[in-house]
Short mmCIF file of C-alpha atoms and ligand atoms in Angstrom, two decimals:
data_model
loop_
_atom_site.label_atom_id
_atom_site.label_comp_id
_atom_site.label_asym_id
_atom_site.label_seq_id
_atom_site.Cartn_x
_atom_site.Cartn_y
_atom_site.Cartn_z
CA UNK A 1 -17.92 -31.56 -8.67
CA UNK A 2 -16.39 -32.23 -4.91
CA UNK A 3 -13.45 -30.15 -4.40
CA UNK A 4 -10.40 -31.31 -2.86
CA UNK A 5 -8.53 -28.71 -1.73
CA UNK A 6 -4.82 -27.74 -0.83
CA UNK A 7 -3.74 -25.46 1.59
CA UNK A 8 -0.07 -24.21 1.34
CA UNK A 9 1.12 -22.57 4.82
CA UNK A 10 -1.63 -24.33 6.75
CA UNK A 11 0.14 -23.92 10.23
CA UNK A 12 0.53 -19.83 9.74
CA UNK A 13 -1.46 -17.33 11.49
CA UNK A 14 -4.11 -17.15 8.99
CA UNK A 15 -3.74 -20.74 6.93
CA UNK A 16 -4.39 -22.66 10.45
CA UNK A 17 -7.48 -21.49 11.13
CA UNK A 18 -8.34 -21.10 6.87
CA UNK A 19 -7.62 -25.07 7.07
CA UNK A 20 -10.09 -26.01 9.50
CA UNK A 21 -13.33 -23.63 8.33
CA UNK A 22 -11.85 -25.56 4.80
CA UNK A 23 -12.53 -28.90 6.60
CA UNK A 24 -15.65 -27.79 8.24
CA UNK A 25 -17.06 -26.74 4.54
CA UNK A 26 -15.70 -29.74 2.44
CA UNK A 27 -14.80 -32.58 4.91
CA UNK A 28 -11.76 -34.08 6.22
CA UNK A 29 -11.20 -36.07 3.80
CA UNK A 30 -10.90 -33.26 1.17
CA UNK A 31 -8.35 -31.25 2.91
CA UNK A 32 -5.08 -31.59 2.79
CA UNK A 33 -3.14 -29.62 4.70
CA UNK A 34 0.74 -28.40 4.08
CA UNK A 35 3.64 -26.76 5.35
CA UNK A 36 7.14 -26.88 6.11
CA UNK A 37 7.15 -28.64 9.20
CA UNK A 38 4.14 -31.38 11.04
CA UNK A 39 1.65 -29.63 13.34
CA UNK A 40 1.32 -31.22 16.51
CA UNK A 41 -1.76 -33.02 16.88
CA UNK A 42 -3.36 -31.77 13.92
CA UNK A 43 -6.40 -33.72 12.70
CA UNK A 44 -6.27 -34.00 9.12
CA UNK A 45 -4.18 -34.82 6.34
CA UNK A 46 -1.02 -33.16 5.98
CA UNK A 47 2.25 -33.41 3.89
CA UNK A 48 5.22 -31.18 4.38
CA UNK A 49 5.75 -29.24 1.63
CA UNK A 50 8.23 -26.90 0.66
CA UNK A 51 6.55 -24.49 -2.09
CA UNK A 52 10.00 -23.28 -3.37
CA UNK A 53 10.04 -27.17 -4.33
CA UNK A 54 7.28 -26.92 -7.65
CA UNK A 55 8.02 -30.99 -8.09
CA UNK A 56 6.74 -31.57 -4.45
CA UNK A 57 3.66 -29.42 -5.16
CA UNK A 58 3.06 -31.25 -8.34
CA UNK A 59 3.50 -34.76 -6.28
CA UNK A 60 0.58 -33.71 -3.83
CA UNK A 61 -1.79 -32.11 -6.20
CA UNK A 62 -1.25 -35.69 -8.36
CA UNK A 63 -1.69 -37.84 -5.26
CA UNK A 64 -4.97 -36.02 -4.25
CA UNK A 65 -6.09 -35.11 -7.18
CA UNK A 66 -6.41 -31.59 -5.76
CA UNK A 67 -8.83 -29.10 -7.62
CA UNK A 68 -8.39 -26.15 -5.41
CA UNK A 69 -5.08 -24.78 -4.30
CA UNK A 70 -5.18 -21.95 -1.17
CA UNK A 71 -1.60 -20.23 -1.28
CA UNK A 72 -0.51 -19.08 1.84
CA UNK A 73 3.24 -18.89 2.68
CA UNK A 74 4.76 -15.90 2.67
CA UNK A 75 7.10 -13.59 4.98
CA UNK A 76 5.71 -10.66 6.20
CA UNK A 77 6.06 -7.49 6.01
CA UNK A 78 7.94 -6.87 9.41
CA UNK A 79 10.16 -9.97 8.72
CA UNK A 80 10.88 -9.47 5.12
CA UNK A 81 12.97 -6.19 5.92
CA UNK A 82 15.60 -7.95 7.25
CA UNK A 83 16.33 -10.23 4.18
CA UNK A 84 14.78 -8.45 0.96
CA UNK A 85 16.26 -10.59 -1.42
CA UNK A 86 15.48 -13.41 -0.32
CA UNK A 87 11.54 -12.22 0.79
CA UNK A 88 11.34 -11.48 -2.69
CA UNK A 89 12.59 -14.55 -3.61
CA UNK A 90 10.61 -16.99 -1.38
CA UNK A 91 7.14 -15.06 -2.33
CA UNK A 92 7.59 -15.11 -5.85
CA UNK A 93 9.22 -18.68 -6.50
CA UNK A 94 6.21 -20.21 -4.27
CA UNK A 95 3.87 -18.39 -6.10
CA UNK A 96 5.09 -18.96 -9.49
CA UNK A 97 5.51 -22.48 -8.35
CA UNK A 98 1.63 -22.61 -7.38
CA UNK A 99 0.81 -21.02 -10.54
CA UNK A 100 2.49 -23.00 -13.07
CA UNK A 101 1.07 -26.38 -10.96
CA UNK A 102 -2.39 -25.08 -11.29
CA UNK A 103 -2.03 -24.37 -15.04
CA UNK A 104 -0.68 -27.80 -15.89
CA UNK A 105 -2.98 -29.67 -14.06
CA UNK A 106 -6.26 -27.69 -14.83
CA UNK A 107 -6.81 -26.57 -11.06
CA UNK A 108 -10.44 -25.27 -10.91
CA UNK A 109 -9.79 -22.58 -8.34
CA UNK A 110 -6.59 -20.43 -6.70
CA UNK A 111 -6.55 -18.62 -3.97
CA UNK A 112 -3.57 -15.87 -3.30
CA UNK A 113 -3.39 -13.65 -0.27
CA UNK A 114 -2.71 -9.51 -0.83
CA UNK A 115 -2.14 -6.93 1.71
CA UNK A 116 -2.67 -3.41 2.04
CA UNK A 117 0.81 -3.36 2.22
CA UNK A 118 0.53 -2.93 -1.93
CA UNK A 119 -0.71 0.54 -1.29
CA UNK A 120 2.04 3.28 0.02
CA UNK A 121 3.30 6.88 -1.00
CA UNK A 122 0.88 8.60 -3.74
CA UNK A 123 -2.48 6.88 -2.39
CA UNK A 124 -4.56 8.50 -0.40
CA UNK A 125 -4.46 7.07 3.54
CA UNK A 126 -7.95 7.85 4.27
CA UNK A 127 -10.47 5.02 2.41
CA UNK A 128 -8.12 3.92 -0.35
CA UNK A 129 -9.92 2.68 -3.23
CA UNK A 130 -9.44 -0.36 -5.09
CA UNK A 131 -7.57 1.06 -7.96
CA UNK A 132 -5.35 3.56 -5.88
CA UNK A 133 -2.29 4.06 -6.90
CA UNK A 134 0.25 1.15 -5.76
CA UNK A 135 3.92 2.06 -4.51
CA UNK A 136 5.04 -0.42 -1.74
CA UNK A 137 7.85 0.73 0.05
CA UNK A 138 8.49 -2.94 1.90
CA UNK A 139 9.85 -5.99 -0.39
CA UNK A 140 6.94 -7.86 1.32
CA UNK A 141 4.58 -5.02 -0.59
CA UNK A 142 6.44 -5.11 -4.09
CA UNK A 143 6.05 -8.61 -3.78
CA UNK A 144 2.24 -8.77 -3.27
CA UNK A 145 1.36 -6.19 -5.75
CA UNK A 146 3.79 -7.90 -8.07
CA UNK A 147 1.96 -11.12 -7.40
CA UNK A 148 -1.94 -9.49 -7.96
CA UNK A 149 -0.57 -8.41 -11.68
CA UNK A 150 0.69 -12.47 -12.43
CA UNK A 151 -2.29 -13.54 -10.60
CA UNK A 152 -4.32 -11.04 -13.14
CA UNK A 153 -2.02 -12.44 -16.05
CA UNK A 154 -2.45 -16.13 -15.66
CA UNK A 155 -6.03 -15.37 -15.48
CA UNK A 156 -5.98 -13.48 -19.12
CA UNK A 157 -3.61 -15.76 -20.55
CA UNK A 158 -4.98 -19.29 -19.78
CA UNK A 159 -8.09 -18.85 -17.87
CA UNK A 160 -6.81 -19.78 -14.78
CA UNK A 161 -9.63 -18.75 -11.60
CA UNK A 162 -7.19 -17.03 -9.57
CA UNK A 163 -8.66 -15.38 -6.63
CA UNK A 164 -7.30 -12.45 -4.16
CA UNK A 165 -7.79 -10.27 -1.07
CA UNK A 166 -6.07 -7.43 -0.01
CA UNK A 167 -6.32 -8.36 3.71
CA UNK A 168 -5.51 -6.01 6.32
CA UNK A 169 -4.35 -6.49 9.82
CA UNK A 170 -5.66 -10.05 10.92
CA UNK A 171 -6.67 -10.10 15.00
CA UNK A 172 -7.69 -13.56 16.32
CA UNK A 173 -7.66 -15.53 19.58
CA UNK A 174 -6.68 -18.81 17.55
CA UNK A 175 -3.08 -18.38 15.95
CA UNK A 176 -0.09 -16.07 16.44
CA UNK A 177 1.03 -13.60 13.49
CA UNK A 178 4.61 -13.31 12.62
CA UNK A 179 6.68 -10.88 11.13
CA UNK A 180 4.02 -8.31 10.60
CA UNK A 181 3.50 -4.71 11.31
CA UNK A 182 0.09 -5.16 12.51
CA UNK A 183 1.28 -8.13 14.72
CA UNK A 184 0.89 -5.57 17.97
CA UNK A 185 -2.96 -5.65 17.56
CA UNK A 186 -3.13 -9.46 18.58
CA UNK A 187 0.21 -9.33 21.15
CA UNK A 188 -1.50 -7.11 23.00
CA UNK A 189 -4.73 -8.66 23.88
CA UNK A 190 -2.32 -11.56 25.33
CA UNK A 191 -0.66 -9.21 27.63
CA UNK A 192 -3.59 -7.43 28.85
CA UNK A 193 -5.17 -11.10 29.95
CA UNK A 194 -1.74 -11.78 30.99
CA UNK A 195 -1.88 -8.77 33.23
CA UNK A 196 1.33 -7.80 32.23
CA UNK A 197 2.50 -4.14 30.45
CA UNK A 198 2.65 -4.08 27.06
CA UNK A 199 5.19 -2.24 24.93
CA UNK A 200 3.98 -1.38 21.22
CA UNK A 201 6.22 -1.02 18.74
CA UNK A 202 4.29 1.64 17.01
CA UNK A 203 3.36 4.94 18.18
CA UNK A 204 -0.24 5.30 20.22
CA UNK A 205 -1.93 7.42 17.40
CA UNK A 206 -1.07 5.29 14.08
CA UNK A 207 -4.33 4.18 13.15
CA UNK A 208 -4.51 1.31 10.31
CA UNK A 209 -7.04 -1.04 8.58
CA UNK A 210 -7.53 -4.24 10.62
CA UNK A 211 -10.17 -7.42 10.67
CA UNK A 212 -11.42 -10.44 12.94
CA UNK A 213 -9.62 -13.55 12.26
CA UNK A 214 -13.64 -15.01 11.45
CA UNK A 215 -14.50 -12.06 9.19
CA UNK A 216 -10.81 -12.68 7.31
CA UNK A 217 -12.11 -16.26 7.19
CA UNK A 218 -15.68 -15.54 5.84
CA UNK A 219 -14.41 -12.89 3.28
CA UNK A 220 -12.28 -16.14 1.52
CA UNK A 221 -15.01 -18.48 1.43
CA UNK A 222 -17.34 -15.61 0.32
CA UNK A 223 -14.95 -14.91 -2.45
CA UNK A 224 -14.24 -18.36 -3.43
CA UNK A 225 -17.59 -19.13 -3.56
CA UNK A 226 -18.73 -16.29 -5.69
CA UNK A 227 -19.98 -17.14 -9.22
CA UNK A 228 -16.71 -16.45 -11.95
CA UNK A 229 -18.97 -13.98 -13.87
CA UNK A 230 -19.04 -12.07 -10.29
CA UNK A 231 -15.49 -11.47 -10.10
CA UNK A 232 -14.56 -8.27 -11.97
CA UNK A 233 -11.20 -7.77 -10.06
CA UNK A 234 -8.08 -10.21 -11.14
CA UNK A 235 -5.50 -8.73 -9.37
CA UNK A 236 -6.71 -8.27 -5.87
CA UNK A 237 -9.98 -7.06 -4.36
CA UNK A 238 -9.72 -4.31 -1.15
CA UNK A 239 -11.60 -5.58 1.97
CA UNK A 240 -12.51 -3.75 5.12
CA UNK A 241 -12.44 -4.17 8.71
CA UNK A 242 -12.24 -1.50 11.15
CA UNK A 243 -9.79 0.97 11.64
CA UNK A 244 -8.34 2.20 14.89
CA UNK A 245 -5.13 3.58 17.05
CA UNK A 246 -3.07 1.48 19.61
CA UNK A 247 -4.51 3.93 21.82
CA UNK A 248 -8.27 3.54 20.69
CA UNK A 249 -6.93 -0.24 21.88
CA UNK A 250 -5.94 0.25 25.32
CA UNK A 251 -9.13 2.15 26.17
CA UNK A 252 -11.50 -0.43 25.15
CA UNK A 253 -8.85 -2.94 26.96
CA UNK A 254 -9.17 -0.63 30.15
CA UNK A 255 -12.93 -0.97 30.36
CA UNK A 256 -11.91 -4.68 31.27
CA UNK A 257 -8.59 -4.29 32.51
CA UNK A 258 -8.67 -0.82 34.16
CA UNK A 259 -4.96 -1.11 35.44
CA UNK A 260 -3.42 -2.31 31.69
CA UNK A 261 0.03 -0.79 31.42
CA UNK A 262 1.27 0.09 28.08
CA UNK A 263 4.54 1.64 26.75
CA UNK A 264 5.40 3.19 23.20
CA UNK A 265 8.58 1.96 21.77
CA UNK A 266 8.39 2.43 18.05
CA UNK A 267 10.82 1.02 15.95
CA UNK A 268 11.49 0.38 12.48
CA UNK A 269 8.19 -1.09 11.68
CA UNK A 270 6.39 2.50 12.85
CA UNK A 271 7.90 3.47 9.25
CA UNK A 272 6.24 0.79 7.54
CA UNK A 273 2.82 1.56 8.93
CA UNK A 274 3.35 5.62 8.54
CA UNK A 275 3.13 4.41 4.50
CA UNK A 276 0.23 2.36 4.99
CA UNK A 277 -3.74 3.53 4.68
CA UNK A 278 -5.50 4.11 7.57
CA UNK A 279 -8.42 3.20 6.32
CA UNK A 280 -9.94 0.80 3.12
CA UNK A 281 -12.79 1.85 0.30
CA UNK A 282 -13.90 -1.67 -0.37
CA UNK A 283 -17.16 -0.98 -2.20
CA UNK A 284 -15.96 -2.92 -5.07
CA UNK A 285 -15.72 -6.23 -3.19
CA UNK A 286 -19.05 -5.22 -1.32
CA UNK A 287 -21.10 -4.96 -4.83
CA UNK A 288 -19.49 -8.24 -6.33
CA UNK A 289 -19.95 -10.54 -3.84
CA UNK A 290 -21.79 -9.02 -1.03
CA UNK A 291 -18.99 -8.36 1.44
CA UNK A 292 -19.47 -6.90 4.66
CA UNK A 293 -17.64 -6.87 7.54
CA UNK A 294 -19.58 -7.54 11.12
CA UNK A 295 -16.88 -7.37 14.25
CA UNK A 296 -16.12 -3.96 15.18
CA UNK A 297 -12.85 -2.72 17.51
CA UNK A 298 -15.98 -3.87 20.90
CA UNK A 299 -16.81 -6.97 19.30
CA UNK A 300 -12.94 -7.87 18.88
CA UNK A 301 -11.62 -6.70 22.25
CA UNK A 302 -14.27 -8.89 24.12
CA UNK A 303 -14.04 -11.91 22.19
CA UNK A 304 -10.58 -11.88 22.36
CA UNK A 305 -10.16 -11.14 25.82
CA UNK A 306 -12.94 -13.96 26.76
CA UNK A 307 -11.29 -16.54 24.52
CA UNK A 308 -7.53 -15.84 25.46
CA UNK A 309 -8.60 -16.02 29.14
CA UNK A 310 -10.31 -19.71 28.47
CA UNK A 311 -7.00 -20.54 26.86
CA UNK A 312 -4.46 -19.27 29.70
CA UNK A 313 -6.63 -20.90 32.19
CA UNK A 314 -5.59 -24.11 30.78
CA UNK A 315 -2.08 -23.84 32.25
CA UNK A 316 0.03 -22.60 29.25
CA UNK A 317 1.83 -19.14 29.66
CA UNK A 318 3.05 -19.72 25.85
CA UNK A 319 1.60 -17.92 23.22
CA UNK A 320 3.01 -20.13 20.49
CA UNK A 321 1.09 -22.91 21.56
CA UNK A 322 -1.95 -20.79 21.24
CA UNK A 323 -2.77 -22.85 17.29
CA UNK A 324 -6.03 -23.88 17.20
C1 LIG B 1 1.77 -7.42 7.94
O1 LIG B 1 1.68 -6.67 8.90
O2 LIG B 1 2.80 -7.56 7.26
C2 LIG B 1 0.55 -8.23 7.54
C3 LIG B 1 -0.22 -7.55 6.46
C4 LIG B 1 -0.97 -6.30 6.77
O3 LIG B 1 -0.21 -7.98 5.35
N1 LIG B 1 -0.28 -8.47 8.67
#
């Protein structure tokens, strides 16, 4: 059967660039993309939706007679400090919202983003497993290992092919982050092609579990395409990037950019990563559906620095209007 296919938070870091390898797999026509707010000469369908509103996601998935539903609003972990309650409210009501839709209409497939923000005090840092022990400090992480135990549930209870991934630290040259501890690894790449210094918000040694925007991508397709009988995890599976420092960073930056200025300012969010792992076991999603990650911390500092410099060259200093 075709799939048509959803994508809630389609103009985030992550969902912009999800939504077009989406229409590259299934066609333009079988995309429909959503958010709060129009993107600016994006090509594709898209309807503003507001995923605390469950009668507005109803009215899409009706209208396109949607059969796969990618979740991806959220606030971050960064962001979600500042108003806990209602973090915790937003990322549970959407998700609830896109789980009850996708019972009552008999969606074939979900799709629900995790973090490695799940994982904090009592795991170990150094290659968590998949089944380490979960204690979230942020609101961002109680919601997201909160939301791998419904996903798990409504799975058990009525079947429903919910799918998850733990993702780390997303880099990539297409989309900004926001909100999010590991939000330095992509601000800094801009400022090095920028030739301006860069202050980090975390201290140079705090190494933590990152990926390339196109592994990120591949990992969700690679999941969602996985046979059902595949899938042993319900809640949410661990995948692997790389792991490295700010200051592992700035010296593969300096082999291009030998005069790259950089400052240490940590703040709160240096707290938040302290908690985090510094590095991911994900054997489990490697032997289930053949995951593997392929850009390492070379492979991400010159494809980042080549494509950020092809952007900037077409006039805009803005970083915002980096999407797609
Ligand atoms: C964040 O920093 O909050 C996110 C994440 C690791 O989930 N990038």
């Amino acid at each position: 059967m075709e799939a048509i296919v959803l994508v809630i938070g389609a103009n985030g870091q992550l969902g912009s660039v999800l939504t077009a390898s989406l229409q590259h797999k299934f066609g333009k026509d079988n995309v429909i993309a959503s958010d709060l707010k129009y993107r600016e000469n994006f090509k594709g369908i898209f309807e503003i939706i507001d995923a605390t509103d469950r009668d507005r996601i109803q009215e899409v998935v009706v209208k396109y007679k949607i059969t796969q539903i990618y979740h991806l609003a959220a606030i971050l972990s960064a962001k979600g400090e500042e108003t806990p309650l209602k973090t915790w409210d937003l990322n549970m009501r959407t998700l609830f919202n896109v789980l009850e839709v996708s019972r009552i209409n008999n969606i074939n497939k979900v799709f629900f983003p995790s973090s490695i923000a799940v994982f904090g005090e009592g795991a170990p840092l150094d290659q968590t497993s998949n089944t380490a022990y979960l204690n979230p400090a942020t609101v961002y992480g109680i919601s997201k290992a909160a939301g791998e135990n419904w996903a798990q549930y409504y799975f058990l209870k009525y079947g429903l092919d919910v799918r998850s991934i733990r993702y780390p630290g997303v880099i990539g040259y297409q989309s900004m982050p926001g909100g999010g501890t590991t939000d330095y690894a992509v601000d800094i790449y801009h400022k090095a092609v920028l030739e301006e210094e860069f202050s980090c918000f975390l201290k140079e040694n705090t190494t933590l579990p990152m990926i390339f925007m196109e592994d990120a991508i591949r990992a969700t397709l690679e999941l969602m395409d996985a046979p059902k009988e595949n899938i042993t995890i319900r809640t949410s599976y661990n995948i692997a990037g790389i792991s490295f420092s700010p200051a592992e960073m700035v010296t593969e930056i300096r082999k291009l950019y030998p005069d790259f200025k950089v400052k240490y300012e940590p703040d709160f969010r240096q707290e938040i990563a302290s908690r985090w792992p510094k590095s991911i076991d994900d054997s489990v999603a490697e032997e289930d559906w053949g995951w593997q990650a392929e850009f390492d911390l070379e492979a991400i500092t010159s494809t980042m620095i080549q494509k950020l410099k092809e952007k900037y060259k077409t006039g805009s200093k803005n970083p915002e209007a980096f999407i797609l």
